[in-house]
């Protein structure tokens, strides 16, 4: 039976829609690392960016096109010649490249955003798809805001897009407005009303504004969709996109009810989740389906009792199936290189020789301060390591000077362009004093939007994980770090966020309107 199932194409847009999450900017190096993991996971299509949006996006699509051989690489493009030319250019080195072009079909968007009449939009559909076909025979067309569009007009545009050469038709629920029954029926109606629909693959792109992104994606499959657009950890505009891990694990876990299968190596899910979370400095909420820290934790006595007797009593999927290994091997200061390497492999981290040596030294330093080094500690350490490798400013040292009443003074030392620089800061409490000192060293007018501390593991010698969010000119960046010393973690997290802000300014992200 199962061999007769259709394969659903997994189209990952972590690097494009995911990067549009406020504060989730990624460096080129970070994007490449994510693309490599997605390819190993078996993702069919990687949307690597929106080539026209910025020099940084163009470079990401271009570099990822050179490196990735097994997944199709896709660039987004508006229905404009210049966009499509840029996308075609960026995708040139790709083994298989796809151009994803889109235009809004809803009255609200056509009138208020595009300022175009229906006839003009219809003409643009045909010309943009034909133009894209000059660069590749793999062209995807999206009717932005489809779920709020006139149905007959959408059908007319889809028919024209296919006639012009589109091979994938994507139906986005751009604003996360659809309900599952309605969205599934929409796909069925399209299948029944567009005469040439058998010449294209239908795709769903859902947003989670009502918490329905995964439900809508599954309903779309039932309605005939054979491509799902999704992101790791469900990141994306506003409330995010369909989470890859949720839709894939639903397909696998309920294979008894699903007409499709997906060619994803699910054991790599945790690795991808950790990597994305560290690169964008967004913690995963503990109760997040599949990848949250509590997703496989059993707290109630009755549940624990059942689990001890037989795991299937309360577990619909195994932790191992998503790549969560049992942390029986606790590391400490006597653990050597070999054990550390094995542990990194278990956790899904793959470092080059030089990076491994640096990470091993950091692990030794940590083991000197902390009796037991748990998996979470090592994941935090590697995640810090990934962030710092893109920094031009790094943290060196922190000295608490004096404390009078609530007033505190500190000296912070950073390294910039190979030179050490120190500054003193005063404030109400040590964290305030540290941030003041850093602002004196790196004069960027950014406001602190949030500052969160959590314990990486339990125990009184646990590392502190600090998350910092900064805002400048309406744009947010996030930084995180961990250390056994909360103040050091705070300084490093703040510096990480500042580095991201500076990198972003160099790249100058220029656009934000995408499906
Ligand atoms: Mn979107």
Short mmCIF file of C-alpha atoms and ligand atoms in Angstrom, two decimals:
data_model
loop_
_atom_site.label_atom_id
_atom_site.label_comp_id
_atom_site.label_asym_id
_atom_site.label_seq_id
_atom_site.Cartn_x
_atom_site.Cartn_y
_atom_site.Cartn_z
CA UNK A 1 0.00 0.00 0.00
CA UNK A 2 2.51 2.56 1.17
CA UNK A 3 4.65 2.29 -1.98
CA UNK A 4 1.64 3.53 -3.99
CA UNK A 5 1.40 6.72 -1.97
CA UNK A 6 2.14 10.05 -3.61
CA UNK A 7 5.21 11.84 -2.31
CA UNK A 8 4.49 15.31 -1.02
CA UNK A 9 7.19 17.80 -1.99
CA UNK A 10 8.66 19.51 1.06
CA UNK A 11 9.48 23.12 0.15
CA UNK A 12 11.40 24.79 2.97
CA UNK A 13 11.30 28.58 3.19
CA UNK A 14 13.21 29.04 6.48
CA UNK A 15 15.79 31.15 4.63
CA UNK A 16 13.21 33.39 2.94
CA UNK A 17 9.87 33.65 4.79
CA UNK A 18 11.57 32.48 7.99
CA UNK A 19 14.12 35.25 7.78
CA UNK A 20 11.22 37.71 7.58
CA UNK A 21 10.39 37.00 11.24
CA UNK A 22 11.08 40.25 13.08
CA UNK A 23 14.62 40.01 14.46
CA UNK A 24 15.48 36.74 12.68
CA UNK A 25 18.15 38.00 10.30
CA UNK A 26 20.76 35.42 9.34
CA UNK A 27 24.32 35.80 8.14
CA UNK A 28 25.45 34.22 4.86
CA UNK A 29 27.45 31.67 6.84
CA UNK A 30 24.37 30.84 8.93
CA UNK A 31 22.21 30.45 5.82
CA UNK A 32 24.71 28.10 4.23
CA UNK A 33 24.83 25.93 7.35
CA UNK A 34 21.04 25.73 7.42
CA UNK A 35 20.87 24.89 3.68
CA UNK A 36 23.37 22.07 4.17
CA UNK A 37 21.30 20.55 6.96
CA UNK A 38 18.09 20.89 4.93
CA UNK A 39 19.73 19.10 2.01
CA UNK A 40 20.93 16.25 4.28
CA UNK A 41 17.43 16.02 5.73
CA UNK A 42 16.02 15.36 2.29
CA UNK A 43 14.17 18.65 1.77
CA UNK A 44 13.05 18.71 -1.89
CA UNK A 45 13.11 22.48 -2.50
CA UNK A 46 15.02 25.15 -0.55
CA UNK A 47 13.80 28.71 -1.02
CA UNK A 48 17.14 30.41 -0.39
CA UNK A 49 16.01 34.03 -0.61
CA UNK A 50 14.51 36.81 -2.67
CA UNK A 51 17.38 37.74 -4.98
CA UNK A 52 16.10 41.24 -5.78
CA UNK A 53 15.43 42.19 -2.15
CA UNK A 54 19.02 42.93 -1.19
CA UNK A 55 22.64 42.23 -2.04
CA UNK A 56 22.68 39.83 0.93
CA UNK A 57 19.73 37.84 -0.44
CA UNK A 58 21.28 37.67 -3.91
CA UNK A 59 24.55 36.41 -2.47
CA UNK A 60 22.77 33.80 -0.34
CA UNK A 61 20.83 32.38 -3.32
CA UNK A 62 23.98 32.42 -5.45
CA UNK A 63 26.29 30.77 -2.89
CA UNK A 64 23.72 28.15 -1.88
CA UNK A 65 23.13 27.40 -5.58
CA UNK A 66 26.84 26.59 -5.89
CA UNK A 67 26.97 24.31 -2.86
CA UNK A 68 23.72 22.34 -2.81
CA UNK A 69 23.36 19.54 -5.35
CA UNK A 70 20.44 17.40 -4.21
CA UNK A 71 17.72 19.93 -3.41
CA UNK A 72 16.15 22.32 -5.90
CA UNK A 73 17.20 25.90 -5.05
CA UNK A 74 14.53 28.55 -5.39
CA UNK A 75 14.51 32.34 -5.47
CA UNK A 76 11.43 34.48 -4.99
CA UNK A 77 10.66 37.23 -7.55
CA UNK A 78 7.83 39.72 -7.95
CA UNK A 79 6.03 39.94 -11.30
CA UNK A 80 8.67 42.37 -12.56
CA UNK A 81 11.31 41.83 -15.23
CA UNK A 82 14.15 43.11 -13.03
CA UNK A 83 13.20 40.73 -10.19
CA UNK A 84 13.02 37.73 -12.49
CA UNK A 85 16.36 38.62 -14.13
CA UNK A 86 18.03 38.89 -10.70
CA UNK A 87 16.56 35.55 -9.62
CA UNK A 88 17.73 33.91 -12.86
CA UNK A 89 21.21 35.35 -12.41
CA UNK A 90 21.48 34.28 -8.73
CA UNK A 91 20.35 30.73 -9.59
CA UNK A 92 22.82 30.26 -12.46
CA UNK A 93 25.19 27.86 -10.61
CA UNK A 94 22.33 25.68 -9.32
CA UNK A 95 22.12 22.03 -10.33
CA UNK A 96 18.36 22.57 -10.38
CA UNK A 97 17.01 26.11 -9.98
CA UNK A 98 13.44 27.30 -9.56
CA UNK A 99 12.01 30.79 -9.92
CA UNK A 100 9.02 31.48 -7.68
CA UNK A 101 7.11 34.47 -8.96
CA UNK A 102 3.99 35.94 -7.40
CA UNK A 103 1.36 38.62 -7.62
CA UNK A 104 -1.68 39.43 -5.48
CA UNK A 105 -5.09 38.42 -6.76
CA UNK A 106 -7.31 39.69 -3.92
CA UNK A 107 -9.36 42.87 -4.42
CA UNK A 108 -7.86 44.35 -1.22
CA UNK A 109 -4.26 43.86 -2.38
CA UNK A 110 -4.88 44.75 -6.05
CA UNK A 111 -6.57 48.00 -5.09
CA UNK A 112 -4.53 49.16 -2.10
CA UNK A 113 -1.11 47.65 -2.63
CA UNK A 114 -0.61 47.15 -6.37
CA UNK A 115 -2.97 49.85 -7.60
CA UNK A 116 -3.68 47.59 -10.58
CA UNK A 117 -6.95 46.52 -12.27
CA UNK A 118 -7.79 42.83 -12.71
CA UNK A 119 -6.86 42.91 -16.41
CA UNK A 120 -3.40 44.32 -15.62
CA UNK A 121 -2.80 41.66 -12.98
CA UNK A 122 -3.92 38.97 -15.43
CA UNK A 123 -1.48 40.28 -18.08
CA UNK A 124 1.33 40.37 -15.49
CA UNK A 125 0.72 36.71 -14.57
CA UNK A 126 1.30 35.62 -18.16
CA UNK A 127 4.30 37.86 -18.82
CA UNK A 128 6.07 37.09 -15.52
CA UNK A 129 5.74 33.30 -15.87
CA UNK A 130 6.86 33.43 -19.53
CA UNK A 131 9.83 35.57 -18.54
CA UNK A 132 10.80 33.16 -15.73
CA UNK A 133 10.65 30.24 -18.18
CA UNK A 134 13.47 31.87 -20.14
CA UNK A 135 15.77 31.04 -17.19
CA UNK A 136 14.49 27.66 -16.00
CA UNK A 137 11.80 25.13 -16.83
CA UNK A 138 10.96 24.89 -13.10
CA UNK A 139 8.66 27.86 -12.44
CA UNK A 140 6.36 28.30 -9.47
CA UNK A 141 3.59 30.86 -9.51
CA UNK A 142 1.75 32.14 -6.41
CA UNK A 143 -1.49 34.05 -6.19
CA UNK A 144 -0.76 36.11 -3.12
CA UNK A 145 -3.66 36.50 -0.66
CA UNK A 146 -5.47 33.67 -2.52
CA UNK A 147 -7.79 32.90 0.36
CA UNK A 148 -9.33 36.40 0.15
CA UNK A 149 -9.50 36.48 -3.67
CA UNK A 150 -12.44 36.05 -6.04
CA UNK A 151 -12.51 32.36 -6.88
CA UNK A 152 -13.24 32.70 -10.61
CA UNK A 153 -10.45 35.23 -11.04
CA UNK A 154 -7.98 32.98 -9.21
CA UNK A 155 -8.92 30.07 -11.51
CA UNK A 156 -8.49 32.24 -14.59
CA UNK A 157 -5.01 33.34 -13.41
CA UNK A 158 -3.95 29.78 -12.53
CA UNK A 159 -5.00 28.53 -15.97
CA UNK A 160 -3.02 31.33 -17.61
CA UNK A 161 0.03 30.70 -15.41
CA UNK A 162 0.06 27.01 -16.35
CA UNK A 163 -0.48 27.81 -20.02
CA UNK A 164 2.51 30.19 -19.79
CA UNK A 165 4.71 27.43 -18.35
CA UNK A 166 4.28 27.34 -14.55
CA UNK A 167 4.86 23.82 -13.21
CA UNK A 168 3.89 24.51 -9.59
CA UNK A 169 0.88 26.57 -8.49
CA UNK A 170 1.13 27.79 -4.94
CA UNK A 171 -1.93 28.86 -2.98
CA UNK A 172 -0.80 31.04 -0.07
CA UNK A 173 -2.97 31.84 2.89
CA UNK A 174 -0.85 34.97 3.20
CA UNK A 175 -2.61 36.45 6.21
CA UNK A 176 -3.40 33.19 8.04
CA UNK A 177 -7.15 33.66 7.62
CA UNK A 178 -8.32 30.31 6.24
CA UNK A 179 -10.01 27.52 8.19
CA UNK A 180 -8.99 23.92 7.43
CA UNK A 181 -12.31 22.73 5.94
CA UNK A 182 -12.52 25.84 3.78
CA UNK A 183 -8.88 25.67 2.66
CA UNK A 184 -9.09 21.97 1.75
CA UNK A 185 -12.29 22.65 -0.23
CA UNK A 186 -10.54 25.53 -2.04
CA UNK A 187 -7.96 23.06 -3.42
CA UNK A 188 -10.69 20.63 -4.50
CA UNK A 189 -12.55 23.42 -6.27
CA UNK A 190 -9.38 24.50 -8.06
CA UNK A 191 -8.81 20.93 -9.21
CA UNK A 192 -12.38 20.78 -10.50
CA UNK A 193 -12.44 24.19 -12.17
CA UNK A 194 -9.05 24.77 -13.80
CA UNK A 195 -8.99 22.78 -17.08
CA UNK A 196 -5.18 22.36 -17.31
CA UNK A 197 -4.54 21.77 -13.57
CA UNK A 198 -3.18 18.24 -14.21
CA UNK A 199 -0.10 19.90 -15.79
CA UNK A 200 1.02 21.48 -12.51
CA UNK A 201 1.61 20.52 -8.88
CA UNK A 202 -0.57 22.31 -6.36
CA UNK A 203 1.18 23.76 -3.32
CA UNK A 204 0.04 25.25 -0.01
CA UNK A 205 1.74 28.10 1.89
CA UNK A 206 0.09 28.68 5.24
CA UNK A 207 0.54 31.17 8.04
CA UNK A 208 -0.13 30.57 11.69
CA UNK A 209 -2.04 33.70 12.73
CA UNK A 210 -4.91 31.57 14.06
CA UNK A 211 -2.67 28.66 15.04
CA UNK A 212 -3.99 26.72 12.01
CA UNK A 213 -0.98 26.63 9.67
CA UNK A 214 -0.31 22.90 10.07
CA UNK A 215 -4.01 21.98 10.07
CA UNK A 216 -4.51 24.01 6.89
CA UNK A 217 -1.50 22.38 5.20
CA UNK A 218 -2.87 18.91 6.01
CA UNK A 219 -6.32 19.92 4.74
CA UNK A 220 -4.68 21.17 1.53
CA UNK A 221 -3.04 17.75 1.05
CA UNK A 222 -6.44 16.17 1.43
CA UNK A 223 -7.74 18.62 -1.17
CA UNK A 224 -5.03 17.67 -3.66
CA UNK A 225 -1.92 19.70 -2.76
CA UNK A 226 1.33 17.80 -3.34
CA UNK A 227 3.78 20.45 -2.17
CA UNK A 228 3.84 22.01 1.30
CA UNK A 229 5.76 25.19 2.03
CA UNK A 230 7.07 25.25 5.56
CA UNK A 231 9.87 26.39 7.87
CA UNK A 232 11.95 24.87 10.66
CA UNK A 233 10.43 25.70 14.07
CA UNK A 234 7.54 27.35 12.19
CA UNK A 235 9.38 30.69 11.99
CA UNK A 236 8.17 33.34 9.54
CA UNK A 237 6.22 36.57 9.16
CA UNK A 238 4.12 37.44 12.23
CA UNK A 239 2.95 34.20 13.89
CA UNK A 240 5.05 32.19 11.42
CA UNK A 241 4.52 29.49 8.79
CA UNK A 242 3.57 25.82 8.83
CA UNK A 243 6.32 24.07 10.83
CA UNK A 244 8.19 21.50 8.75
CA UNK A 245 8.57 19.19 11.75
CA UNK A 246 4.84 19.28 12.50
CA UNK A 247 3.58 18.56 9.01
CA UNK A 248 6.20 15.85 8.39
CA UNK A 249 5.62 14.10 11.73
CA UNK A 250 1.85 14.25 11.20
CA UNK A 251 2.31 12.57 7.81
CA UNK A 252 4.59 9.91 9.31
CA UNK A 253 2.75 9.31 12.60
CA UNK A 254 -0.68 9.13 10.97
CA UNK A 255 0.38 7.29 7.84
CA UNK A 256 -2.75 5.19 8.39
CA UNK A 257 -4.86 8.24 7.52
CA UNK A 258 -2.66 10.06 5.00
CA UNK A 259 -2.63 9.58 1.23
CA UNK A 260 0.94 10.90 0.99
CA UNK A 261 4.42 10.29 2.33
CA UNK A 262 7.38 12.67 2.63
CA UNK A 263 11.02 11.80 1.93
CA UNK A 264 12.38 13.53 5.04
CA UNK A 265 14.94 11.96 7.36
CA UNK A 266 13.05 12.78 10.53
CA UNK A 267 16.04 11.89 12.74
CA UNK A 268 17.57 15.20 11.63
CA UNK A 269 14.67 17.33 12.87
CA UNK A 270 16.22 18.21 16.27
CA UNK A 271 19.52 19.11 14.67
CA UNK A 272 17.82 21.47 12.21
CA UNK A 273 15.69 22.95 14.98
CA UNK A 274 18.69 23.63 17.25
CA UNK A 275 20.71 25.09 14.40
CA UNK A 276 17.99 27.49 13.28
CA UNK A 277 17.24 28.52 16.85
CA UNK A 278 20.92 29.33 17.51
CA UNK A 279 21.53 31.15 14.26
CA UNK A 280 18.57 33.49 14.76
CA UNK A 281 18.83 33.59 18.59
CA UNK A 282 15.17 32.63 19.02
CA UNK A 283 14.56 30.13 21.79
CA UNK A 284 12.01 27.42 20.97
CA UNK A 285 8.98 27.61 23.27
CA UNK A 286 9.06 24.63 25.70
CA UNK A 287 5.61 23.35 24.68
CA UNK A 288 6.29 23.63 20.93
CA UNK A 289 5.06 20.49 19.13
CA UNK A 290 7.83 18.02 18.19
CA UNK A 291 10.88 20.20 19.02
CA UNK A 292 9.99 21.92 22.33
CA UNK A 293 11.92 20.91 25.46
CA UNK A 294 8.72 19.45 26.94
CA UNK A 295 7.51 17.69 23.78
CA UNK A 296 8.63 14.31 25.10
CA UNK A 297 8.61 15.04 28.84
CA UNK A 298 6.09 13.31 31.07
CA UNK A 299 5.31 15.02 34.34
CA UNK A 300 2.07 13.65 35.76
CA UNK A 301 2.34 10.58 38.01
CA UNK A 302 -0.16 8.55 35.99
CA UNK A 303 1.65 9.33 32.73
CA UNK A 304 5.08 8.55 34.22
CA UNK A 305 3.77 5.27 35.57
CA UNK A 306 2.38 4.36 32.13
CA UNK A 307 5.63 5.35 30.42
CA UNK A 308 7.66 3.12 32.74
CA UNK A 309 5.40 0.15 31.95
CA UNK A 310 5.28 0.76 28.20
CA UNK A 311 6.30 3.91 26.31
CA UNK A 312 3.48 3.56 23.79
CA UNK A 313 0.94 4.26 26.57
CA UNK A 314 1.52 8.00 26.26
CA UNK A 315 3.98 8.36 23.36
CA UNK A 316 2.63 8.52 19.80
CA UNK A 317 6.15 8.86 18.35
CA UNK A 318 9.55 8.11 19.82
CA UNK A 319 12.04 10.84 20.78
CA UNK A 320 14.64 8.98 18.69
CA UNK A 321 12.49 9.36 15.56
CA UNK A 322 13.06 13.12 15.65
CA UNK A 323 16.71 12.82 16.64
CA UNK A 324 16.47 13.24 20.40
CA UNK A 325 19.12 10.96 21.85
CA UNK A 326 19.02 9.76 25.42
CA UNK A 327 21.58 11.71 27.41
CA UNK A 328 23.03 8.83 29.37
CA UNK A 329 26.60 9.84 28.67
CA UNK A 330 27.08 12.83 30.96
CA UNK A 331 30.30 14.66 30.17
CA UNK A 332 32.72 16.09 32.70
CA UNK A 333 36.26 17.36 33.05
CA UNK A 334 37.74 13.91 32.49
CA UNK A 335 36.01 13.45 29.14
CA UNK A 336 38.48 13.46 26.28
CA UNK A 337 38.50 14.53 22.67
CA UNK A 338 37.05 11.29 21.41
CA UNK A 339 34.09 11.31 23.81
CA UNK A 340 33.44 14.96 23.00
CA UNK A 341 33.51 14.26 19.28
CA UNK A 342 31.07 11.36 19.72
CA UNK A 343 28.78 13.54 21.79
CA UNK A 344 28.77 16.26 19.13
CA UNK A 345 27.88 13.64 16.53
CA UNK A 346 25.00 12.38 18.71
CA UNK A 347 23.70 15.91 19.03
CA UNK A 348 23.97 16.39 15.27
CA UNK A 349 26.79 18.93 15.21
CA UNK A 350 29.46 18.59 12.59
CA UNK A 351 32.45 20.90 13.12
CA UNK A 352 35.59 21.30 11.04
CA UNK A 353 38.98 20.50 12.66
CA UNK A 354 39.81 24.05 13.74
CA UNK A 355 36.32 24.75 15.03
CA UNK A 356 36.39 21.43 16.87
CA UNK A 357 39.60 22.35 18.72
CA UNK A 358 38.18 25.70 19.80
CA UNK A 359 34.93 24.06 20.92
CA UNK A 360 36.85 21.37 22.81
CA UNK A 361 38.84 24.01 24.74
CA UNK A 362 35.60 25.81 25.58
CA UNK A 363 34.12 22.54 26.76
CA UNK A 364 37.16 21.95 29.01
CA UNK A 365 36.82 25.45 30.47
CA UNK A 366 33.15 24.81 31.13
CA UNK A 367 33.86 21.42 32.72
CA UNK A 368 36.26 23.14 35.12
CA UNK A 369 33.43 25.35 36.35
CA UNK A 370 30.66 22.81 36.24
CA UNK A 371 30.68 19.25 37.59
CA UNK A 372 28.31 17.71 35.03
CA UNK A 373 28.16 18.97 31.49
CA UNK A 374 24.79 17.98 30.00
CA UNK A 375 23.67 17.77 26.37
CA UNK A 376 21.91 21.13 26.72
CA UNK A 377 25.18 22.71 27.91
CA UNK A 378 27.03 21.40 24.88
CA UNK A 379 24.26 22.47 22.52
CA UNK A 380 24.43 25.98 24.08
CA UNK A 381 28.20 26.04 23.76
CA UNK A 382 28.14 25.08 20.07
CA UNK A 383 25.34 27.49 19.43
CA UNK A 384 27.43 30.33 20.95
CA UNK A 385 30.31 29.19 18.82
CA UNK A 386 28.20 29.43 15.62
CA UNK A 387 27.08 32.95 16.47
CA UNK A 388 30.52 34.27 17.43
CA UNK A 389 32.13 33.05 14.19
CA UNK A 390 30.24 35.81 12.34
CA UNK A 391 31.07 38.57 14.81
CA UNK A 392 33.46 41.41 14.10
CA UNK A 393 33.33 42.53 17.75
CA UNK A 394 33.94 39.93 20.45
CA UNK A 395 33.68 39.95 24.22
CA UNK A 396 36.98 39.69 26.12
CA UNK A 397 36.54 40.45 29.81
CA UNK A 398 34.37 41.92 32.49
CA UNK A 399 35.45 43.44 35.81
CA UNK A 400 33.06 44.51 38.52
CA UNK A 401 34.53 47.69 40.03
CA UNK A 402 32.43 48.93 42.92
CA UNK A 403 28.97 48.93 44.29
CA UNK A 404 27.42 51.73 46.36
CA UNK A 405 23.83 51.15 47.31
CA UNK A 406 22.18 50.10 44.07
CA UNK A 407 24.78 51.85 41.90
CA UNK A 408 27.25 49.60 40.19
CA UNK A 409 30.36 50.17 38.10
CA UNK A 410 31.99 47.77 35.66
CA UNK A 411 34.77 47.73 33.07
CA UNK A 412 34.04 45.78 29.87
CA UNK A 413 36.76 44.81 27.39
CA UNK A 414 35.98 43.92 23.79
CA UNK A 415 38.10 43.07 20.79
CA UNK A 416 37.46 44.84 17.53
CA UNK A 417 39.70 44.40 14.46
CA UNK A 418 42.31 42.61 16.58
CA UNK A 419 42.53 45.44 19.12
CA UNK A 420 41.34 45.36 22.72
CA UNK A 421 39.27 48.28 23.94
CA UNK A 422 37.86 48.88 27.40
CA UNK A 423 35.24 51.21 28.81
CA UNK A 424 33.68 51.83 32.18
CA UNK A 425 29.94 51.89 32.71
CA UNK A 426 27.72 52.82 35.65
CA UNK A 427 24.16 51.90 36.24
CA UNK A 428 21.35 50.72 38.44
CA UNK A 429 22.61 47.22 38.98
CA UNK A 430 25.34 45.31 37.18
CA UNK A 431 23.48 44.48 33.94
CA UNK A 432 22.59 48.11 33.36
CA UNK A 433 26.24 49.08 34.04
CA UNK A 434 27.50 46.43 31.57
CA UNK A 435 25.16 47.56 28.81
CA UNK A 436 26.16 51.19 29.40
CA UNK A 437 29.85 50.25 29.06
CA UNK A 438 29.17 48.34 25.83
CA UNK A 439 27.23 51.30 24.43
CA UNK A 440 30.27 53.48 25.13
CA UNK A 441 32.47 51.05 23.18
CA UNK A 442 30.07 50.49 20.27
CA UNK A 443 28.09 53.68 19.78
CA UNK A 444 25.00 52.35 17.99
CA UNK A 445 21.68 54.03 18.80
CA UNK A 446 19.68 50.89 19.51
CA UNK A 447 17.06 50.46 22.19
CA UNK A 448 16.83 47.39 24.39
CA UNK A 449 13.47 45.71 23.73
CA UNK A 450 13.83 42.64 25.90
CA UNK A 451 16.27 40.87 28.18
CA UNK A 452 15.58 37.29 29.32
CA UNK A 453 17.58 34.90 31.43
CA UNK A 454 16.88 31.21 31.79
CA UNK A 455 18.80 28.27 33.18
CA UNK A 456 20.23 26.02 30.45
CA UNK A 457 19.91 22.99 32.75
CA UNK A 458 18.85 22.43 36.35
CA UNK A 459 21.21 22.61 39.34
CA UNK A 460 22.85 25.49 41.17
CA UNK A 461 25.90 25.44 38.91
CA UNK A 462 23.69 25.63 35.78
CA UNK A 463 24.70 27.91 32.95
CA UNK A 464 22.61 31.01 32.39
CA UNK A 465 21.18 31.43 28.89
CA UNK A 466 20.61 35.10 28.10
CA UNK A 467 18.49 36.42 25.20
CA UNK A 468 18.66 40.08 24.23
CA UNK A 469 16.55 41.92 21.66
CA UNK A 470 17.57 45.30 20.25
CA UNK A 471 15.66 47.66 18.02
CA UNK A 472 16.95 50.32 15.67
CA UNK A 473 14.87 52.22 13.09
CA UNK A 474 11.99 49.77 13.43
CA UNK A 475 14.20 46.73 12.85
CA UNK A 476 14.89 44.20 15.58
CA UNK A 477 17.82 41.86 16.08
CA UNK A 478 18.30 39.17 18.67
CA UNK A 479 21.41 37.93 20.41
CA UNK A 480 21.95 35.12 22.84
CA UNK A 481 24.74 33.56 24.83
CA UNK A 482 25.33 31.24 27.73
CA UNK A 483 27.84 31.14 30.55
CA UNK A 484 28.08 29.95 34.13
CA UNK A 485 28.36 33.66 34.99
CA UNK A 486 25.05 35.42 34.24
CA UNK A 487 26.78 38.79 33.82
CA UNK A 488 29.26 37.45 31.27
CA UNK A 489 26.39 35.77 29.37
CA UNK A 490 24.52 39.11 29.41
CA UNK A 491 27.51 41.00 28.00
CA UNK A 492 28.08 38.39 25.27
CA UNK A 493 24.39 38.26 24.30
CA UNK A 494 24.25 42.07 24.00
CA UNK A 495 27.42 42.09 21.88
CA UNK A 496 26.01 39.32 19.65
CA UNK A 497 22.86 41.33 19.01
CA UNK A 498 24.95 44.43 18.22
CA UNK A 499 27.07 42.47 15.74
CA UNK A 500 23.95 41.31 13.95
CA UNK A 501 22.66 44.86 13.80
CA UNK A 502 25.95 46.05 12.30
CA UNK A 503 26.03 43.19 9.77
CA UNK A 504 22.46 43.93 8.80
CA UNK A 505 23.21 47.57 8.20
CA UNK A 506 26.01 46.55 5.88
CA UNK A 507 23.63 44.39 3.85
CA UNK A 508 20.76 46.88 4.00
CA UNK A 509 17.65 44.78 3.74
CA UNK A 510 15.36 46.86 1.61
CA UNK A 511 12.06 45.10 1.12
CA UNK A 512 9.36 43.48 3.17
CA UNK A 513 6.32 42.78 1.00
CA UNK A 514 6.32 39.08 0.13
CA UNK A 515 3.68 36.30 0.09
MN1 LIG B 1 4.54 33.86 3.67
#
